Amino acid sequence: MADSTASTTSRPVPSHEDRPVYVIGGGPGGLAVAHALRARGVRAVVLEKSDRIGASWRQHYDRLHLHTTRRLSALPGLAMPRRFGRWVSRDDVVRYLEKYAEHHRLEIVTGVEVSRVEPAPGGDGWLLRATGGRELTGSAVVVATGHNHTPRVPRWPGRDTYTGELLHARAYRAPGPYAGRDVLVVGAGNTGAEIAVDLVEGGAARVRLSVRTAPHIVRRSTAGWAAQYTGIAVRRLPVRMVDALARPLERLTVPDLSAQGLPRPGTGLYSRVGQGAIPVQDVGLVDAVRTGKVEVVAAVEGFEDGKALLADGTRIAPDTVIAATGYERALEDLVGHLGVLDERGRPAVHGARTPKNAPGLYFTGFTNPISGMFRELALDAEKIAKAVARRAARRRGAAGGAAAPSGTAG
């Protein structure tokens, strides 16, 4: 197999006769799988719809750092440089992904968006329909388009009549444009919490955080012990046990903010993780709420006469509303017709497992584990590569067995 290098402009899309494994998505999950496959002698071609790899990471707000440690966030085959520090910045993550693709000489095609995946004619492999009328045939497909794919803004009643500035958190970069303004951040996940703190530190006149369900809050690190370490240690334990262990730890490390409108959740921490709610890692929110710099308000129910209507009946008139309300995975058009998604639009299986009705179709990066996204992407990549290589070996063996009788006859 000829060596191939990472490319963003000139590499041609492989022809139908060349049947690589296609990896859809040039983020950390897709790059990790591509390397793991290449390391096992399997040709992998990454298809990225943007003009550069790591597109989602490039679009995150400037302040963002990984909440997982540098050592436990590296992808297979390349450590993150020590100079990146313990908590790696957004820009350094992008630098790392670029270096990763270059170091492993990954085969990447940018500017190609896959719109639909179908079984190949004859049932052998997969047919990908992509931009420019391309039809690509692969022996297997790995969908790695990511957990944060399409920004989701609730269809609040009266949303179109709101005269202030309304944007999704994906469009937020830095606090400068909001200095001296009254800003309402909707959503108390990690993104909303961090943006609220960023706005306070950047000079916003008033910052309010709209909360529907109070989140669990954990310290990113306590006495040098990263929260990620605990997440790894407890991930395989029973949910009730982890809930019970987490309760006293939260009380010891995070003050009660009930008086400020942020009570401790009634549901256990790990139970909430199972529902898709990852704990908020504190990077300043606790102090900002305790000192009144971030005001906690009720959930937004809609808009009317230029004001936001809150669940407690209050009406407020912020200059800007930033919706940190999550993302859609947007997999329905791509693979929804294959019966491989659950009722919430998530892949029914991930990692090395492949749907029974769709052999050779793999998914990675669609969970949000407390043990760390990058760490799990790295583990998934190795498992997927092993499964793909094993499947290819079985197919070669079956083909060789079928050919043997004709070779010995006569």
mmCIF file of N, CA and C in Angstrom, residues 266-380:
data_model
loop_
_atom_site.group_PDB
_atom_site.id
_atom_site.type_symbol
_atom_site.label_atom_id
_atom_site.label_comp_id
_atom_site.label_asym_id
_atom_site.label_seq_id
_atom_site.Cartn_x
_atom_site.Cartn_y
_atom_site.Cartn_z
ATOM 1 N N GLY A 266 -32.046 16.822 42.941
ATOM 2 C CA GLY A 266 -32.648 15.728 43.690
ATOM 3 C C GLY A 266 -32.284 14.369 43.121
ATOM 4 N N THR A 267 -31.910 14.332 41.841
ATOM 5 C CA THR A 267 -31.535 13.089 41.179
ATOM 6 C C THR A 267 -30.033 12.873 41.310
ATOM 7 N N GLY A 268 -29.624 11.610 41.485
ATOM 8 C CA GLY A 268 -28.213 11.288 41.654
ATOM 9 C C GLY A 268 -27.367 11.681 40.451
ATOM 10 N N LEU A 269 -26.083 11.928 40.702
ATOM 11 C CA LEU A 269 -25.170 12.385 39.657
ATOM 12 C C LEU A 269 -25.066 11.390 38.505
ATOM 13 N N TYR A 270 -24.860 10.117 38.823
ATOM 14 C CA TYR A 270 -24.670 9.134 37.754
ATOM 15 C C TYR A 270 -25.987 8.793 37.070
ATOM 16 N N SER A 271 -27.083 8.897 37.812
ATOM 17 C CA SER A 271 -28.394 8.707 37.193
ATOM 18 C C SER A 271 -28.612 9.757 36.117
ATOM 19 N N ARG A 272 -28.191 10.988 36.408
ATOM 20 C CA ARG A 272 -28.338 12.069 35.449
ATOM 21 C C ARG A 272 -27.428 11.853 34.228
ATOM 22 N N VAL A 273 -26.250 11.289 34.464
ATOM 23 C CA VAL A 273 -25.354 10.991 33.342
ATOM 24 C C VAL A 273 -26.040 10.024 32.379
ATOM 25 N N GLY A 274 -26.732 9.032 32.925
ATOM 26 C CA GLY A 274 -27.461 8.078 32.094
ATOM 27 C C GLY A 274 -28.547 8.732 31.269
ATOM 28 N N GLN A 275 -29.021 9.881 31.725
ATOM 29 C CA GLN A 275 -30.044 10.638 30.994
ATOM 30 C C GLN A 275 -29.419 11.634 30.020
ATOM 31 N N GLY A 276 -28.090 11.653 29.964
ATOM 32 C CA GLY A 276 -27.398 12.532 29.031
ATOM 33 C C GLY A 276 -26.932 13.841 29.616
ATOM 34 N N ALA A 277 -27.038 14.012 30.941
ATOM 35 C CA ALA A 277 -26.638 15.272 31.582
ATOM 36 C C ALA A 277 -25.304 15.091 32.303
ATOM 37 N N ILE A 278 -24.248 15.601 31.703
ATOM 38 C CA ILE A 278 -22.914 15.509 32.283
ATOM 39 C C ILE A 278 -22.765 16.585 33.360
ATOM 40 N N PRO A 279 -22.117 16.293 34.494
ATOM 41 C CA PRO A 279 -21.930 17.310 35.533
ATOM 42 C C PRO A 279 -21.176 18.529 35.009
ATOM 43 N N VAL A 280 -21.484 19.673 35.549
ATOM 44 C CA VAL A 280 -20.771 20.902 35.211
ATOM 45 C C VAL A 280 -19.457 20.925 35.981
ATOM 46 N N GLN A 281 -18.357 21.041 35.274
ATOM 47 C CA GLN A 281 -17.061 21.164 35.932
ATOM 48 C C GLN A 281 -16.812 22.642 36.210
ATOM 49 N N ASP A 282 -16.622 22.964 37.453
ATOM 50 C CA ASP A 282 -16.555 24.361 37.872
ATOM 51 C C ASP A 282 -15.253 25.022 37.431
ATOM 52 N N VAL A 283 -15.396 26.058 36.620
ATOM 53 C CA VAL A 283 -14.243 26.879 36.228
ATOM 54 C C VAL A 283 -14.539 28.339 36.561
ATOM 55 N N GLY A 284 -15.275 28.536 37.663
ATOM 56 C CA GLY A 284 -15.586 29.886 38.106
ATOM 57 C C GLY A 284 -17.047 30.156 38.348
ATOM 58 N N LEU A 285 -17.930 29.226 37.958
ATOM 59 C CA LEU A 285 -19.365 29.459 38.111
ATOM 60 C C LEU A 285 -19.776 29.566 39.569
ATOM 61 N N VAL A 286 -19.256 28.697 40.412
ATOM 62 C CA VAL A 286 -19.664 28.687 41.819
ATOM 63 C C VAL A 286 -19.404 30.053 42.465
ATOM 64 N N ASP A 287 -18.207 30.578 42.290
ATOM 65 C CA ASP A 287 -17.890 31.884 42.883
ATOM 66 C C ASP A 287 -18.722 32.996 42.253
ATOM 67 N N ALA A 288 -18.960 32.914 40.943
ATOM 68 C CA ALA A 288 -19.736 33.955 40.271
ATOM 69 C C ALA A 288 -21.177 33.974 40.748
ATOM 70 N N VAL A 289 -21.757 32.796 40.978
ATOM 71 C CA VAL A 289 -23.132 32.728 41.477
ATOM 72 C C VAL A 289 -23.187 33.146 42.939
ATOM 73 N N ARG A 290 -22.235 32.686 43.723
ATOM 74 C CA ARG A 290 -22.231 32.998 45.157
ATOM 75 C C ARG A 290 -22.087 34.495 45.413
ATOM 76 N N THR A 291 -21.338 35.183 44.561
ATOM 77 C CA THR A 291 -21.121 36.622 44.746
ATOM 78 C C THR A 291 -22.139 37.476 43.990
ATOM 79 N N GLY A 292 -23.059 36.827 43.282
ATOM 80 C CA GLY A 292 -24.095 37.568 42.577
ATOM 81 C C GLY A 292 -23.683 38.108 41.227
ATOM 82 N N LYS A 293 -22.498 37.770 40.769
ATOM 83 C CA LYS A 293 -22.054 38.261 39.462
ATOM 84 C C LYS A 293 -22.801 37.558 38.330
ATOM 85 N N VAL A 294 -23.186 36.315 38.560
ATOM 86 C CA VAL A 294 -24.081 35.599 37.664
ATOM 87 C C VAL A 294 -25.371 35.351 38.425
ATOM 88 N N GLU A 295 -26.490 35.865 37.902
ATOM 89 C CA GLU A 295 -27.786 35.712 38.543
ATOM 90 C C GLU A 295 -28.512 34.518 37.922
ATOM 91 N N VAL A 296 -28.977 33.617 38.752
ATOM 92 C CA VAL A 296 -29.701 32.454 38.261
ATOM 93 C C VAL A 296 -31.181 32.796 38.167
ATOM 94 N N VAL A 297 -31.778 32.535 36.997
ATOM 95 C CA VAL A 297 -33.207 32.790 36.788
ATOM 96 C C VAL A 297 -33.859 31.526 36.255
ATOM 97 N N ALA A 298 -35.186 31.555 36.189
ATOM 98 C CA ALA A 298 -35.958 30.385 35.757
ATOM 99 C C ALA A 298 -35.799 30.138 34.260
ATOM 100 N N ALA A 299 -36.333 29.013 33.832
ATOM 101 C CA ALA A 299 -36.244 28.615 32.429
ATOM 102 C C ALA A 299 -37.016 29.575 31.531
ATOM 103 N N VAL A 300 -36.531 29.730 30.314
ATOM 104 C CA VAL A 300 -37.227 30.551 29.325
ATOM 105 C C VAL A 300 -38.371 29.744 28.722
ATOM 106 N N GLU A 301 -39.566 30.358 28.706
ATOM 107 C CA GLU A 301 -40.734 29.703 28.130
ATOM 108 C C GLU A 301 -41.126 30.295 26.780
ATOM 109 N N GLY A 302 -40.679 31.529 26.498
ATOM 110 C CA GLY A 302 -41.013 32.166 25.233
ATOM 111 C C GLY A 302 -40.627 33.628 25.247
ATOM 112 N N PHE A 303 -41.086 34.360 24.235
ATOM 113 C CA PHE A 303 -40.806 35.789 24.120
ATOM 114 C C PHE A 303 -42.086 36.539 23.787
ATOM 115 N N GLU A 304 -42.174 37.766 24.294
ATOM 116 C CA GLU A 304 -43.350 38.592 24.024
ATOM 117 C C GLU A 304 -43.010 40.056 24.261
ATOM 118 N N ASP A 305 -43.354 40.905 23.293
ATOM 119 C CA ASP A 305 -43.107 42.343 23.402
ATOM 120 C C ASP A 305 -41.641 42.651 23.706
ATOM 121 N N GLY A 306 -40.745 41.913 23.076
ATOM 122 C CA GLY A 306 -39.322 42.177 23.248
ATOM 123 C C GLY A 306 -38.743 41.669 24.549
ATOM 124 N N LYS A 307 -39.529 40.914 25.316
ATOM 125 C CA LYS A 307 -39.062 40.399 26.602
ATOM 126 C C LYS A 307 -39.087 38.872 26.615
ATOM 127 N N ALA A 308 -38.216 38.314 27.444
ATOM 128 C CA ALA A 308 -38.205 36.869 27.640
ATOM 129 C C ALA A 308 -39.168 36.514 28.767
ATOM 130 N N LEU A 309 -40.009 35.529 28.519
ATOM 131 C CA LEU A 309 -40.960 35.055 29.516
ATOM 132 C C LEU A 309 -40.368 33.850 30.232
ATOM 133 N N LEU A 310 -40.255 33.928 31.557
ATOM 134 C CA LEU A 310 -39.648 32.848 32.335
ATOM 135 C C LEU A 310 -40.711 31.969 32.971
ATOM 136 N N ALA A 311 -40.309 30.772 33.349
ATOM 137 C CA ALA A 311 -41.242 29.781 33.876
ATOM 138 C C ALA A 311 -41.911 30.224 35.168
ATOM 139 N N ASP A 312 -41.298 31.128 35.914
ATOM 140 C CA ASP A 312 -41.900 31.592 37.164
ATOM 141 C C ASP A 312 -42.785 32.818 36.964
ATOM 142 N N GLY A 313 -43.046 33.179 35.703
ATOM 143 C CA GLY A 313 -43.898 34.315 35.405
ATOM 144 C C GLY A 313 -43.166 35.632 35.229
ATOM 145 N N THR A 314 -41.878 35.633 35.502
ATOM 146 C CA THR A 314 -41.087 36.849 35.365
ATOM 147 C C THR A 314 -40.862 37.193 33.896
ATOM 148 N N ARG A 315 -40.782 38.490 33.599
ATOM 149 C CA ARG A 315 -40.421 38.957 32.267
ATOM 150 C C ARG A 315 -39.144 39.783 32.377
ATOM 151 N N ILE A 316 -38.191 39.490 31.536
ATOM 152 C CA ILE A 316 -36.945 40.245 31.553
ATOM 153 C C ILE A 316 -36.611 40.691 30.132
ATOM 154 N N ALA A 317 -35.841 41.764 30.019
ATOM 155 C CA ALA A 317 -35.537 42.330 28.700
ATOM 156 C C ALA A 317 -34.032 42.449 28.505
ATOM 157 N N PRO A 318 -33.340 41.334 28.293
ATOM 158 C CA PRO A 318 -31.898 41.409 28.049
ATOM 159 C C PRO A 318 -31.604 41.973 26.665
ATOM 160 N N ASP A 319 -30.405 42.510 26.504
ATOM 161 C CA ASP A 319 -29.968 42.977 25.181
ATOM 162 C C ASP A 319 -29.653 41.792 24.266
ATOM 163 N N THR A 320 -29.126 40.748 24.872
ATOM 164 C CA THR A 320 -28.662 39.586 24.109
ATOM 165 C C THR A 320 -29.079 38.300 24.814
ATOM 166 N N VAL A 321 -29.506 37.319 24.043
ATOM 167 C CA VAL A 321 -29.796 35.985 24.556
ATOM 168 C C VAL A 321 -28.859 35.003 23.861
ATOM 169 N N ILE A 322 -28.094 34.271 24.658
ATOM 170 C CA ILE A 322 -27.194 33.244 24.119
ATOM 171 C C ILE A 322 -27.749 31.883 24.509
ATOM 172 N N ALA A 323 -28.137 31.105 23.516
ATOM 173 C CA ALA A 323 -28.758 29.798 23.759
ATOM 174 C C ALA A 323 -27.696 28.709 23.810
ATOM 175 N N ALA A 324 -27.338 28.322 25.020
ATOM 176 C CA ALA A 324 -26.417 27.196 25.205
ATOM 177 C C ALA A 324 -27.276 25.947 25.407
ATOM 178 N N THR A 325 -28.037 25.638 24.367
ATOM 179 C CA THR A 325 -29.102 24.636 24.459
ATOM 180 C C THR A 325 -28.778 23.348 23.718
ATOM 181 N N GLY A 326 -27.517 23.123 23.453
ATOM 182 C CA GLY A 326 -27.100 21.833 22.931
ATOM 183 C C GLY A 326 -27.128 21.719 21.418
ATOM 184 N N TYR A 327 -27.013 20.475 20.974
ATOM 185 C CA TYR A 327 -26.854 20.186 19.547
ATOM 186 C C TYR A 327 -27.695 18.977 19.151
ATOM 187 N N GLU A 328 -28.006 18.933 17.872
ATOM 188 C CA GLU A 328 -28.624 17.749 17.282
ATOM 189 C C GLU A 328 -27.527 16.900 16.654
ATOM 190 N N ARG A 329 -27.687 15.597 16.712
ATOM 191 C CA ARG A 329 -26.702 14.722 16.071
ATOM 192 C C ARG A 329 -26.925 14.672 14.559
ATOM 193 N N ALA A 330 -28.161 14.959 14.132
ATOM 194 C CA ALA A 330 -28.493 15.091 12.707
ATOM 195 C C ALA A 330 -28.089 13.860 11.889
ATOM 196 N N LEU A 331 -28.454 12.693 12.386
ATOM 197 C CA LEU A 331 -28.115 11.460 11.691
ATOM 198 C C LEU A 331 -29.267 10.883 10.876
ATOM 199 N N GLU A 332 -30.459 11.457 11.014
ATOM 200 C CA GLU A 332 -31.640 10.864 10.385
ATOM 201 C C GLU A 332 -31.500 10.766 8.868
ATOM 202 N N ASP A 333 -31.104 11.842 8.205
ATOM 203 C CA ASP A 333 -30.967 11.806 6.750
ATOM 204 C C ASP A 333 -29.834 10.898 6.316
ATOM 205 N N LEU A 334 -28.777 10.855 7.124
ATOM 206 C CA LEU A 334 -27.594 10.077 6.759
ATOM 207 C C LEU A 334 -27.833 8.579 6.860
ATOM 208 N N VAL A 335 -28.369 8.128 7.999
ATOM 209 C CA VAL A 335 -28.518 6.683 8.226
ATOM 210 C C VAL A 335 -29.865 6.291 8.832
ATOM 211 N N GLY A 336 -30.766 7.268 9.019
ATOM 212 C CA GLY A 336 -32.037 6.964 9.674
ATOM 213 C C GLY A 336 -32.845 5.887 8.977
ATOM 214 N N HIS A 337 -32.742 5.810 7.655
ATOM 215 C CA HIS A 337 -33.496 4.826 6.872
ATOM 216 C C HIS A 337 -32.999 3.401 7.076
ATOM 217 N N LEU A 338 -31.862 3.247 7.737
ATOM 218 C CA LEU A 338 -31.276 1.914 7.930
ATOM 219 C C LEU A 338 -31.759 1.238 9.206
ATOM 220 N N GLY A 339 -32.532 1.959 10.024
ATOM 221 C CA GLY A 339 -33.023 1.372 11.272
ATOM 222 C C GLY A 339 -31.944 1.166 12.306
ATOM 223 N N VAL A 340 -30.967 2.092 12.349
ATOM 224 C CA VAL A 340 -29.835 1.924 13.263
ATOM 225 C C VAL A 340 -29.836 2.975 14.368
ATOM 226 N N LEU A 341 -30.884 3.804 14.455
ATOM 227 C CA LEU A 341 -30.968 4.849 15.471
ATOM 228 C C LEU A 341 -32.047 4.514 16.488
ATOM 229 N N ASP A 342 -31.867 5.011 17.723
ATOM 230 C CA ASP A 342 -32.900 4.799 18.730
ATOM 231 C C ASP A 342 -33.949 5.902 18.635
ATOM 232 N N GLU A 343 -34.890 5.910 19.595
ATOM 233 C CA GLU A 343 -35.996 6.857 19.532
ATOM 234 C C GLU A 343 -35.557 8.310 19.694
ATOM 235 N N ARG A 344 -34.345 8.536 20.201
ATOM 236 C CA ARG A 344 -33.831 9.893 20.367
ATOM 237 C C ARG A 344 -32.860 10.287 19.259
ATOM 238 N N GLY A 345 -32.779 9.467 18.219
ATOM 239 C CA GLY A 345 -31.908 9.788 17.098
ATOM 240 C C GLY A 345 -30.451 9.474 17.323
ATOM 241 N N ARG A 346 -30.157 8.681 18.349
ATOM 242 C CA ARG A 346 -28.774 8.296 18.640
ATOM 243 C C ARG A 346 -28.481 6.924 18.047
ATOM 244 N N PRO A 347 -27.229 6.643 17.698
ATOM 245 C CA PRO A 347 -26.901 5.292 17.231
ATOM 246 C C PRO A 347 -27.256 4.255 18.300
ATOM 247 N N ALA A 348 -27.881 3.180 17.862
ATOM 248 C CA ALA A 348 -28.284 2.135 18.809
ATOM 249 C C ALA A 348 -27.072 1.399 19.375
ATOM 250 N N VAL A 349 -25.971 1.395 18.640
ATOM 251 C CA VAL A 349 -24.724 0.784 19.102
ATOM 252 C C VAL A 349 -23.585 1.741 18.774
ATOM 253 N N HIS A 350 -22.446 1.525 19.399
ATOM 254 C CA HIS A 350 -21.277 2.335 19.068
ATOM 255 C C HIS A 350 -20.018 1.523 19.316
ATOM 256 N N GLY A 351 -18.896 2.073 18.886
ATOM 257 C CA GLY A 351 -17.635 1.365 19.076
ATOM 258 C C GLY A 351 -17.540 0.154 18.158
ATOM 259 N N ALA A 352 -17.030 -0.941 18.686
ATOM 260 C CA ALA A 352 -16.798 -2.144 17.888
ATOM 261 C C ALA A 352 -18.073 -2.861 17.495
ATOM 262 N N ARG A 353 -19.171 -2.551 18.168
ATOM 263 C CA ARG A 353 -20.437 -3.207 17.836
ATOM 264 C C ARG A 353 -20.998 -2.604 16.553
ATOM 265 N N THR A 354 -21.581 -3.436 15.743
ATOM 266 C CA THR A 354 -22.193 -2.984 14.508
ATOM 267 C C THR A 354 -23.633 -3.491 14.487
ATOM 268 N N PRO A 355 -24.584 -2.709 13.967
ATOM 269 C CA PRO A 355 -25.984 -3.157 13.970
ATOM 270 C C PRO A 355 -26.142 -4.482 13.234
ATOM 271 N N LYS A 356 -27.015 -5.352 13.753
ATOM 272 C CA LYS A 356 -27.206 -6.663 13.129
ATOM 273 C C LYS A 356 -27.698 -6.536 11.693
ATOM 274 N N ASN A 357 -28.496 -5.509 11.461
ATOM 275 C CA ASN A 357 -29.051 -5.326 10.119
ATOM 276 C C ASN A 357 -28.172 -4.433 9.241
ATOM 277 N N ALA A 358 -27.015 -4.022 9.781
ATOM 278 C CA ALA A 358 -26.112 -3.155 9.017
ATOM 279 C C ALA A 358 -24.667 -3.507 9.316
ATOM 280 N N PRO A 359 -24.226 -4.725 8.972
ATOM 281 C CA PRO A 359 -22.843 -5.120 9.259
ATOM 282 C C PRO A 359 -21.858 -4.250 8.497
ATOM 283 N N GLY A 360 -20.795 -3.850 9.193
ATOM 284 C CA GLY A 360 -19.799 -3.002 8.571
ATOM 285 C C GLY A 360 -20.074 -1.522 8.716
ATOM 286 N N LEU A 361 -21.079 -1.167 9.513
ATOM 287 C CA LEU A 361 -21.391 0.238 9.778
ATOM 288 C C LEU A 361 -21.110 0.511 11.257
ATOM 289 N N TYR A 362 -20.199 1.440 11.540
ATOM 290 C CA TYR A 362 -19.745 1.705 12.904
ATOM 291 C C TYR A 362 -19.985 3.172 13.266
ATOM 292 N N PHE A 363 -20.091 3.419 14.582
ATOM 293 C CA PHE A 363 -20.314 4.777 15.076
ATOM 294 C C PHE A 363 -19.349 5.074 16.212
ATOM 295 N N THR A 364 -18.842 6.289 16.243
ATOM 296 C CA THR A 364 -17.999 6.716 17.360
ATOM 297 C C THR A 364 -18.228 8.196 17.636
ATOM 298 N N GLY A 365 -18.157 8.557 18.923
ATOM 299 C CA GLY A 365 -18.275 9.958 19.309
ATOM 300 C C GLY A 365 -19.677 10.440 19.586
ATOM 301 N N PHE A 366 -20.619 9.532 19.797
ATOM 302 C CA PHE A 366 -22.006 9.951 20.016
ATOM 303 C C PHE A 366 -22.461 9.744 21.453
ATOM 304 N N THR A 367 -21.511 9.515 22.335
ATOM 305 C CA THR A 367 -21.801 9.474 23.764
ATOM 306 C C THR A 367 -20.996 10.585 24.430
ATOM 307 N N ASN A 368 -21.345 10.903 25.662
ATOM 308 C CA ASN A 368 -20.631 11.958 26.381
ATOM 309 C C ASN A 368 -20.245 11.425 27.760
ATOM 310 N N PRO A 369 -19.240 10.569 27.824
ATOM 311 C CA PRO A 369 -18.915 9.851 29.055
ATOM 312 C C PRO A 369 -18.216 10.723 30.099
ATOM 313 N N ILE A 370 -18.434 10.404 31.375
ATOM 314 C CA ILE A 370 -17.775 11.157 32.435
ATOM 315 C C ILE A 370 -16.289 10.835 32.519
ATOM 316 N N SER A 371 -15.867 9.791 31.837
ATOM 317 C CA SER A 371 -14.447 9.422 31.832
ATOM 318 C C SER A 371 -13.643 10.224 30.809
ATOM 319 N N GLY A 372 -14.302 11.056 30.020
ATOM 320 C CA GLY A 372 -13.583 11.911 29.081
ATOM 321 C C GLY A 372 -13.828 11.530 27.636
ATOM 322 N N MET A 373 -14.288 12.480 26.837
ATOM 323 C CA MET A 373 -14.619 12.203 25.437
ATOM 324 C C MET A 373 -13.396 11.743 24.647
ATOM 325 N N PHE A 374 -12.274 12.459 24.739
ATOM 326 C CA PHE A 374 -11.100 12.096 23.948
ATOM 327 C C PHE A 374 -10.597 10.704 24.342
ATOM 328 N N ARG A 375 -10.619 10.413 25.620
ATOM 329 C CA ARG A 375 -10.163 9.102 26.069
ATOM 330 C C ARG A 375 -11.027 7.989 25.469
ATOM 331 N N GLU A 376 -12.336 8.182 25.482
ATOM 332 C CA GLU A 376 -13.229 7.159 24.958
ATOM 333 C C GLU A 376 -13.128 7.062 23.436
ATOM 334 N N LEU A 377 -12.898 8.193 22.763
ATOM 335 C CA LEU A 377 -12.689 8.146 21.320
ATOM 336 C C LEU A 377 -11.455 7.309 20.984
ATOM 337 N N ALA A 378 -10.396 7.472 21.780
ATOM 338 C CA ALA A 378 -9.176 6.692 21.559
ATOM 339 C C ALA A 378 -9.425 5.204 21.751
ATOM 340 N N LEU A 379 -10.157 4.853 22.793
ATOM 341 C CA LEU A 379 -10.470 3.444 23.038
ATOM 342 C C LEU A 379 -11.369 2.882 21.949
ATOM 343 N N ASP A 380 -12.380 3.668 21.554
ATOM 344 C CA ASP A 380 -13.285 3.238 20.488
ATOM 345 C C ASP A 380 -12.528 2.986 19.185
#
